[in-house]
Amino acid sequence: MNTEQVRQQVFEQVNFLQGRLQQLLNNGAIQIIIDWNSIQQYALDHFPLALEVLSSWNGFLVLGKVVDTIEQMIEEYKGNAQIEISKQLAQVRVVCMPNPVPPEFIGRELTRQEEHKKKLEEAENPTTPYISLNNMILTIGVQLGIGAPGVPNYTYVKERLNAVFGVSCAHYRRMLEERIPKTKQQIKEEAGDQNLDVEIIIDWDSFSKAGNMDTALANMCRWDCWYSLQELPRAFRWVKNEYKLSQDELRNAVKRIVFTNAEDDGIQKNWWLRYSMLYNGTLELRGVWRTYWGYISSWELTRSIGQGCWFDRADLAFERNEALSDETMDELIRAIREVATSDAVRNGSLKPILTLTQRKCFPKLDEKDIEGVDICLKTYWNEVLFEKKEKKEKKEGEEGEVEEEKEEEIEKKEGEEYSEQVLMAYNVNKTNFRGQVQNRLLVVTDKALYTFAYDYKKKALIKKRAHRYTYDKIWYTKYGPMKSENIQVVGGTAGALANAAQELTKDLSNFGLKVETSIITSKKEQMVQKALSQAVKKYVFQILKYLVEEHLVKAIDGEKEPSVAIPGLPKLNDPAILLKLAATSLYKQDVDMKPNIGDIEPANIAHQLEVAAEMCETLSETAEVELSNLPNLKLTQLLTKVCDALIQYGDDMDLNIPSSLSVSSLIRNINTACYKLNQSGKNPTLEFGQPIPVSYEDLMASIKKALDGYKNKNEFDNTGVKMGNGQVFPKLPDLVDRLSNVSGLPDITFDPLPPVLITAILKAISGYLGKYNLPGVNLLELKIPGLDFGSLPGLPRISLPGPPLPGFLGKLKPPSEPSREEFIVQVVNEHKELSKFLSAQLCYMAFAASSSNQYPYWPCSPWETSVIYVPNCVISMVYNKTGGKGNKDKVKE
C-alpha cells in the first residue's frame, strides 16, 4: 500500500471516529485534527508505516483508544458524565513528537525531590507520549518515529482521560460516601457493640493534593470497596480476640477513622510507604492509593488498633504516675519495635515515628532541657562544625595528611542553617568505658545521634563534650539490666570516698542500653586498621568474589535469583519491554508483514506486538524472561562484573577495610570509596555495550515460556481488549502463542545500552541483600584459595591483651580504652521500674532513624540482652561520688 492509499485510509478512520465521538457526546461541533506537518518532520523515514499506526484496526492504537475510553466513561459513570465531557471538549488533536533520545550515561539515583522536579519539567515539556487538555483542546502526543510503541498505552489513556475530565472522581466519591453507613453498621456487628459509633472520614483535600485522584479513588472502590472500607469490619473483629480488648476500651480508643493519601506532598511513592496508626482517638489509614498494593490490609489495621490501645494504657499510667506490669511493658516494647521496623520506616518515612513521639509515654523534657537542646544543636552546627573544618584545613596545611574525625562526616558550609529534624530528646546518664557517669542531653535526629554536656548556669554547650554519631557509624544498640561489681576499699581518705561511692551503683541496678560504634578510638587500633586496609587493599575484590560465592550464592540456594533493576536501564527481562523493543526493531527495518492472529482484521506485526506488550503491563508482577543474548543482570553475576570493572581503580580507592565484615558491609565500603572517586572527577562505570541480536523465534519462545511459568494466571482473563467496533483481541497467552507461530521475520536488534555509574549499581544491589541472612566473618580467618593473609607484606601483628590483675588490684586503675567507641546510657526518670521500657524506646527510636536515613542499607536491629556490664574501678567511683567533671546541676528556681 503506497503513501496516498494509507493517507486516504487515515482520513476515513478519522472521519469515522469523529462522527462516533460527536454522537457519543451529542455535540456535532467536536473535531479531530491530525498535525501532518509534525508527522512529516519526525517520522518521514518511515512515513507509510507511521500512518498505518493511525489507521490499524479502525484507528484503535491512538484515536480509537480515546473514543472507546470516553464511551466506557459515559456508560460507567452515567449521571452527567456526557454533559461534563462535552462542555470541556471542542477538539482532539494528534501531534507527532521527536523520537526519544537514548541516554548516553546513567549516573546516581535521583532523590524523591529530584524525581518530583523532573516530573514537573516533563509535564511542561513532554519527552514521552502524553495526553493533555488545555483550552478545550485534547492533545495526544505520539512518537511515530519509533512506530506503535510510541503511542500512549491503553492503561495510560484510561487514567489520563479520567484525570483531565474529572467525571470519575465524582462517581467514585459518591460510591464511597454511599458505602460508609453500611461499613459503620458492619463494624458494630463485627465488634459486637451497637454503641460503637465510629465516624469515618475521607480526607478529600489530601487526595486532591496527591494528584492521580481518579486512579486512587478507583482503587479504593474496586470490588465494592473491598480494599478500603471493607477492610475495617474484619479488623474490629480480629482485634478483640488477638489483643484481648474490652468493648469499653475499644469504644474509647477509636472515635474516628480517617483515610488520607501518603502522596499528598505531591511526590509519588512506592506502595510500601503506606501505614496506619491510632493516636488520640483517630485511626489514620495513610495509603499509597495510586497503586493496587498501596492499601492497608485488615491485619495491619488490627495491629494498629491493638497497639494503639496498648499505648493508650501506657499514656494513662504515665499521666497517673502508675507502675506498669511486666506484661504491659513487654507489650509496649513489642509495639514500639513493630512501628520502628515497619515497611514505611525502613524505607525512608519517619511520619509514624513522629506521631508516636507525641504520646505521653514518651518522656517530654522540661523547659530548661528543651532550651538546652535548642542551644546545643545550634551551637554545634554553627560553631563546633566550623571549628572542626578550620582545624582540618590547618592540619592539611601543616602535615599534608589528616587523621579522620571521629564522629563527623558532613561538610559544613559557613552560614548554612541547621536542617536536621529532631525526633526525640532525652536527659540521660552516660557511662563511659572507665565507668564514669556523666549527665548528658541525648538527641535523636533524622541524620545522627548527639550527646551534649550542657552548662545550665551559663546556658551554653560545653563544646569539648559534644559528640555527633552518624548512623552509619553505629554498629548496634542493645538494652538490658545493668550490673557492676562491688568493691570495698579499707582505710584512708581514698577508701572512705570509694566506699561511699558504692551507693551510686544501686542506681545502676535497673535497665540501660549500650551503644557500640565503628569509630576507632585506640591509636594502636587505628594503626592496625590502616595497616590492614593497606595490606589487603589490592585483594579486596578477590575477597568480595569469595564472599559472594561462599555466602550469597548459598543464601540464595533454592530460590530464584533476582535480576537487579538498575534505574535508567531498560529491564531486558520484562516481556512488555522486550515486545516493545521488538516492535520498534521490526518497524525500523520496514517490515510490513500482516499476519492473521484470530477473528480480528490483520495488521502490521509491530502493531500486534505493541498490543501484547500493553497486555503484559497490566500484570501485577513481571514474568521474567531469560535470554542468553542479553546482558546478565542476575545479582551474583552483576557483582562479579562490578569487581572486574573496579580492579583498575584499586590504587586510587580510599578503602577502609575492617577486620570483621560481611558481603553487605564490604559492598558499602566499596561504594563509599566509589563516591569519593566520583567527587575527585573519576567516574567508575560498568559497560553493557551492544546487546547481541535475537532471532524473532527465540524471543517469542522465551516470552511464551515466561508466561507459562507465571503464578497468577487468573490475571490473564482480564487481558482480552475489546475495541469499539466489537472485535476482541485474544487473551495474552493466546496472542503470544499465535505470534510465536509467525515465521520469516528478521532478527530483533537493540540499541546500545549506556554505561552506568557503579555507585548507582551498588546502591541498587544493596536493596536486594536485605532479604538474605548473610553472616559476618573475621577477615584474617578466611581461607581463600591462593591467598594467605599470614604472608601478606605489611600485615600488622596483633598482640592479645595480657590477663587482668587479680582481685582488688584489677580495680585500682581504669579499664584500658576499647578499640572502638562505646558507651552506656540510662534515661533519667524518677520511676526506676520504667527503665526497661525507656531503654528499649530509645534503642528503637535510634534504629528507626538509622533505617530511614541509611535506606537501602538496613542496620542491625536492637535486642534485649541478659545483662549489660558497667565498668567499675576506684577512680570512677570517686569521680561519680564527687560529681564528676562537667556534670552541671540545673539552676534551682
PDB file of C-alpha atoms in Angstrom, residues 214-353:
ATOM      1  CA  ASP A 214      -9.189   9.341  39.813  1.00  0.00           C
ATOM      2  CA  THR A 215      -6.817   6.359  39.965  1.00  0.00           C
ATOM      3  CA  ALA A 216      -6.616   6.460  43.762  1.00  0.00           C
ATOM      4  CA  LEU A 217     -10.393   6.534  44.214  1.00  0.00           C
ATOM      5  CA  ALA A 218     -10.852   3.837  41.574  1.00  0.00           C
ATOM      6  CA  ASN A 219      -8.521   1.560  43.564  1.00  0.00           C
ATOM      7  CA  MET A 220     -10.418   2.318  46.766  1.00  0.00           C
ATOM      8  CA  CYS A 221     -13.736   1.426  45.097  1.00  0.00           C
ATOM      9  CA  ARG A 222     -12.592  -1.827  43.489  1.00  0.00           C
ATOM     10  CA  TRP A 223     -14.811  -4.824  44.287  1.00  0.00           C
ATOM     11  CA  ASP A 224     -17.316  -2.761  46.271  1.00  0.00           C
ATOM     12  CA  CYS A 225     -14.600  -1.005  48.311  1.00  0.00           C
ATOM     13  CA  TRP A 226     -13.010  -4.332  49.278  1.00  0.00           C
ATOM     14  CA  TYR A 227      -9.532  -2.792  49.604  1.00  0.00           C
ATOM     15  CA  SER A 228     -10.633   0.239  51.610  1.00  0.00           C
ATOM     16  CA  LEU A 229     -13.862   0.368  53.619  1.00  0.00           C
ATOM     17  CA  GLN A 230     -14.438  -3.397  53.722  1.00  0.00           C
ATOM     18  CA  GLU A 231     -11.048  -3.924  55.400  1.00  0.00           C
ATOM     19  CA  LEU A 232     -12.353  -2.185  58.539  1.00  0.00           C
ATOM     20  CA  PRO A 233     -15.029  -4.557  59.944  1.00  0.00           C
ATOM     21  CA  ARG A 234     -12.708  -7.589  59.857  1.00  0.00           C
ATOM     22  CA  ALA A 235     -10.069  -5.655  61.774  1.00  0.00           C
ATOM     23  CA  PHE A 236     -12.509  -4.819  64.608  1.00  0.00           C
ATOM     24  CA  ARG A 237     -13.467  -8.494  64.905  1.00  0.00           C
ATOM     25  CA  TRP A 238      -9.872  -9.713  64.924  1.00  0.00           C
ATOM     26  CA  VAL A 239      -8.509  -7.085  67.318  1.00  0.00           C
ATOM     27  CA  LYS A 240     -10.873  -8.090  70.137  1.00  0.00           C
ATOM     28  CA  ASN A 241      -9.586 -11.662  70.063  1.00  0.00           C
ATOM     29  CA  GLU A 242      -5.928 -11.029  69.239  1.00  0.00           C
ATOM     30  CA  TYR A 243      -5.333  -8.171  71.701  1.00  0.00           C
ATOM     31  CA  LYS A 244      -7.925  -9.050  74.389  1.00  0.00           C
ATOM     32  CA  LEU A 245      -9.635  -5.656  74.328  1.00  0.00           C
ATOM     33  CA  SER A 246     -12.854  -4.883  76.162  1.00  0.00           C
ATOM     34  CA  GLN A 247     -15.751  -3.145  74.426  1.00  0.00           C
ATOM     35  CA  ASP A 248     -15.293  -0.033  76.584  1.00  0.00           C
ATOM     36  CA  GLU A 249     -11.589   0.117  75.773  1.00  0.00           C
ATOM     37  CA  LEU A 250     -12.214  -0.222  72.032  1.00  0.00           C
ATOM     38  CA  ARG A 251     -15.046   2.321  72.141  1.00  0.00           C
ATOM     39  CA  ASN A 252     -12.863   4.890  73.945  1.00  0.00           C
ATOM     40  CA  ALA A 253      -9.804   4.258  71.740  1.00  0.00           C
ATOM     41  CA  VAL A 254     -11.351   4.599  68.262  1.00  0.00           C
ATOM     42  CA  LYS A 255     -13.557   7.648  67.792  1.00  0.00           C
ATOM     43  CA  ARG A 256     -12.942   8.295  64.114  1.00  0.00           C
ATOM     44  CA  ILE A 257     -11.303   6.676  61.092  1.00  0.00           C
ATOM     45  CA  VAL A 258      -9.612   8.909  58.517  1.00  0.00           C
ATOM     46  CA  PHE A 259      -8.432   7.879  55.040  1.00  0.00           C
ATOM     47  CA  THR A 260      -5.541  10.032  53.798  1.00  0.00           C
ATOM     48  CA  ASN A 261      -3.162   9.823  50.836  1.00  0.00           C
ATOM     49  CA  ALA A 262       0.537   9.356  51.570  1.00  0.00           C
ATOM     50  CA  GLU A 263       1.354  11.263  48.381  1.00  0.00           C
ATOM     51  CA  ASP A 264      -0.338  14.490  49.495  1.00  0.00           C
ATOM     52  CA  ASP A 265       3.026  16.262  49.314  1.00  0.00           C
ATOM     53  CA  GLY A 266       2.828  15.824  45.534  1.00  0.00           C
ATOM     54  CA  ILE A 267       5.676  13.281  45.378  1.00  0.00           C
ATOM     55  CA  GLN A 268       4.952   9.782  44.093  1.00  0.00           C
ATOM     56  CA  LYS A 269       5.935   6.995  46.499  1.00  0.00           C
ATOM     57  CA  ASN A 270       6.337   3.240  46.440  1.00  0.00           C
ATOM     58  CA  TRP A 271       3.420   1.240  47.841  1.00  0.00           C
ATOM     59  CA  TRP A 272       5.385   0.009  50.862  1.00  0.00           C
ATOM     60  CA  LEU A 273       5.413   3.543  52.322  1.00  0.00           C
ATOM     61  CA  ARG A 274       1.765   3.165  53.364  1.00  0.00           C
ATOM     62  CA  TYR A 275       0.924   2.732  57.048  1.00  0.00           C
ATOM     63  CA  SER A 276      -1.861   3.061  59.612  1.00  0.00           C
ATOM     64  CA  MET A 277      -1.715   4.393  63.164  1.00  0.00           C
ATOM     65  CA  LEU A 278      -4.122   5.008  66.046  1.00  0.00           C
ATOM     66  CA  TYR A 279      -3.489   8.166  68.065  1.00  0.00           C
ATOM     67  CA  ASN A 280      -5.704  10.467  70.115  1.00  0.00           C
ATOM     68  CA  GLY A 281      -8.888   8.656  69.127  1.00  0.00           C
ATOM     69  CA  THR A 282      -8.146   8.781  65.382  1.00  0.00           C
ATOM     70  CA  LEU A 283      -7.218   5.751  63.295  1.00  0.00           C
ATOM     71  CA  GLU A 284      -5.437   7.101  60.213  1.00  0.00           C
ATOM     72  CA  LEU A 285      -5.144   4.926  57.098  1.00  0.00           C
ATOM     73  CA  ARG A 286      -2.379   6.583  55.129  1.00  0.00           C
ATOM     74  CA  GLY A 287      -2.302   4.600  51.914  1.00  0.00           C
ATOM     75  CA  VAL A 288      -0.497   4.928  48.604  1.00  0.00           C
ATOM     76  CA  TRP A 289      -3.839   4.523  46.852  1.00  0.00           C
ATOM     77  CA  ARG A 290      -2.455   5.285  43.396  1.00  0.00           C
ATOM     78  CA  THR A 291      -1.131   1.694  43.236  1.00  0.00           C
ATOM     79  CA  TYR A 292      -3.003  -1.583  43.566  1.00  0.00           C
ATOM     80  CA  TRP A 293      -0.916  -2.665  46.553  1.00  0.00           C
ATOM     81  CA  GLY A 294      -0.938   0.634  48.440  1.00  0.00           C
ATOM     82  CA  TYR A 295      -3.974  -0.187  50.594  1.00  0.00           C
ATOM     83  CA  ILE A 296      -3.970  -1.014  54.329  1.00  0.00           C
ATOM     84  CA  SER A 297      -4.893  -4.647  54.964  1.00  0.00           C
ATOM     85  CA  SER A 298      -7.208  -5.872  57.736  1.00  0.00           C
ATOM     86  CA  TRP A 299      -4.271  -7.441  59.562  1.00  0.00           C
ATOM     87  CA  GLU A 300      -2.303  -4.192  59.506  1.00  0.00           C
ATOM     88  CA  LEU A 301      -5.364  -2.368  60.843  1.00  0.00           C
ATOM     89  CA  THR A 302      -5.780  -4.995  63.561  1.00  0.00           C
ATOM     90  CA  ARG A 303      -2.212  -4.440  64.670  1.00  0.00           C
ATOM     91  CA  SER A 304      -2.541  -0.643  64.572  1.00  0.00           C
ATOM     92  CA  ILE A 305      -5.720  -0.656  66.674  1.00  0.00           C
ATOM     93  CA  GLY A 306      -4.324  -3.168  69.191  1.00  0.00           C
ATOM     94  CA  GLN A 307      -1.025  -1.369  69.582  1.00  0.00           C
ATOM     95  CA  GLY A 308      -2.803   1.973  69.811  1.00  0.00           C
ATOM     96  CA  CYS A 309      -4.845   0.623  72.749  1.00  0.00           C
ATOM     97  CA  TRP A 310      -1.636  -0.590  74.420  1.00  0.00           C
ATOM     98  CA  PHE A 311      -0.119   2.864  74.064  1.00  0.00           C
ATOM     99  CA  ASP A 312      -3.317   4.416  75.455  1.00  0.00           C
ATOM    100  CA  ARG A 313      -2.895   2.268  78.577  1.00  0.00           C
ATOM    101  CA  ALA A 314       0.712   3.421  78.909  1.00  0.00           C
ATOM    102  CA  ASP A 315      -0.261   7.075  78.434  1.00  0.00           C
ATOM    103  CA  LEU A 316      -2.797   6.764  81.214  1.00  0.00           C
ATOM    104  CA  ALA A 317      -0.256   5.082  83.505  1.00  0.00           C
ATOM    105  CA  PHE A 318       2.322   7.809  82.864  1.00  0.00           C
ATOM    106  CA  GLU A 319      -0.286  10.505  83.478  1.00  0.00           C
ATOM    107  CA  ARG A 320      -1.268   8.934  86.815  1.00  0.00           C
ATOM    108  CA  ASN A 321       2.330   8.028  87.779  1.00  0.00           C
ATOM    109  CA  GLU A 322       1.313   4.376  87.991  1.00  0.00           C
ATOM    110  CA  ALA A 323       3.642   1.420  87.589  1.00  0.00           C
ATOM    111  CA  LEU A 324       3.468  -0.808  84.510  1.00  0.00           C
ATOM    112  CA  SER A 325       3.234  -4.560  84.883  1.00  0.00           C
ATOM    113  CA  ASP A 326       5.907  -6.690  83.235  1.00  0.00           C
ATOM    114  CA  GLU A 327       3.326  -7.970  80.749  1.00  0.00           C
ATOM    115  CA  THR A 328       2.242  -4.443  79.806  1.00  0.00           C
ATOM    116  CA  MET A 329       5.858  -3.345  79.450  1.00  0.00           C
ATOM    117  CA  ASP A 330       6.631  -6.251  77.115  1.00  0.00           C
ATOM    118  CA  GLU A 331       3.539  -5.376  75.039  1.00  0.00           C
ATOM    119  CA  LEU A 332       4.700  -1.781  74.703  1.00  0.00           C
ATOM    120  CA  ILE A 333       8.208  -2.792  73.666  1.00  0.00           C
ATOM    121  CA  ARG A 334       6.727  -5.127  71.053  1.00  0.00           C
ATOM    122  CA  ALA A 335       4.537  -2.296  69.746  1.00  0.00           C
ATOM    123  CA  ILE A 336       7.460   0.146  69.503  1.00  0.00           C
ATOM    124  CA  ARG A 337       9.559  -2.500  67.778  1.00  0.00           C
ATOM    125  CA  GLU A 338       6.879  -3.178  65.167  1.00  0.00           C
ATOM    126  CA  VAL A 339       6.423   0.525  64.389  1.00  0.00           C
ATOM    127  CA  ALA A 340      10.196   1.103  64.180  1.00  0.00           C
ATOM    128  CA  THR A 341      10.678  -1.907  61.891  1.00  0.00           C
ATOM    129  CA  SER A 342       7.610  -1.276  59.707  1.00  0.00           C
ATOM    130  CA  ASP A 343       7.957  -1.087  55.918  1.00  0.00           C
ATOM    131  CA  ALA A 344       7.246   2.643  55.874  1.00  0.00           C
ATOM    132  CA  VAL A 345      10.014   3.483  58.365  1.00  0.00           C
ATOM    133  CA  ARG A 346      12.572   1.053  56.942  1.00  0.00           C
ATOM    134  CA  ASN A 347      12.065   2.563  53.505  1.00  0.00           C
ATOM    135  CA  GLY A 348      12.542   6.193  54.463  1.00  0.00           C
ATOM    136  CA  SER A 349       9.386   7.595  56.113  1.00  0.00           C
ATOM    137  CA  LEU A 350       9.602   8.933  59.672  1.00  0.00           C
ATOM    138  CA  LYS A 351       5.983  10.104  59.966  1.00  0.00           C
ATOM    139  CA  PRO A 352       4.901   7.052  62.042  1.00  0.00           C
ATOM    140  CA  ILE A 353       7.745   7.760  64.477  1.00  0.00           C
TER     141      ILE A 353
END
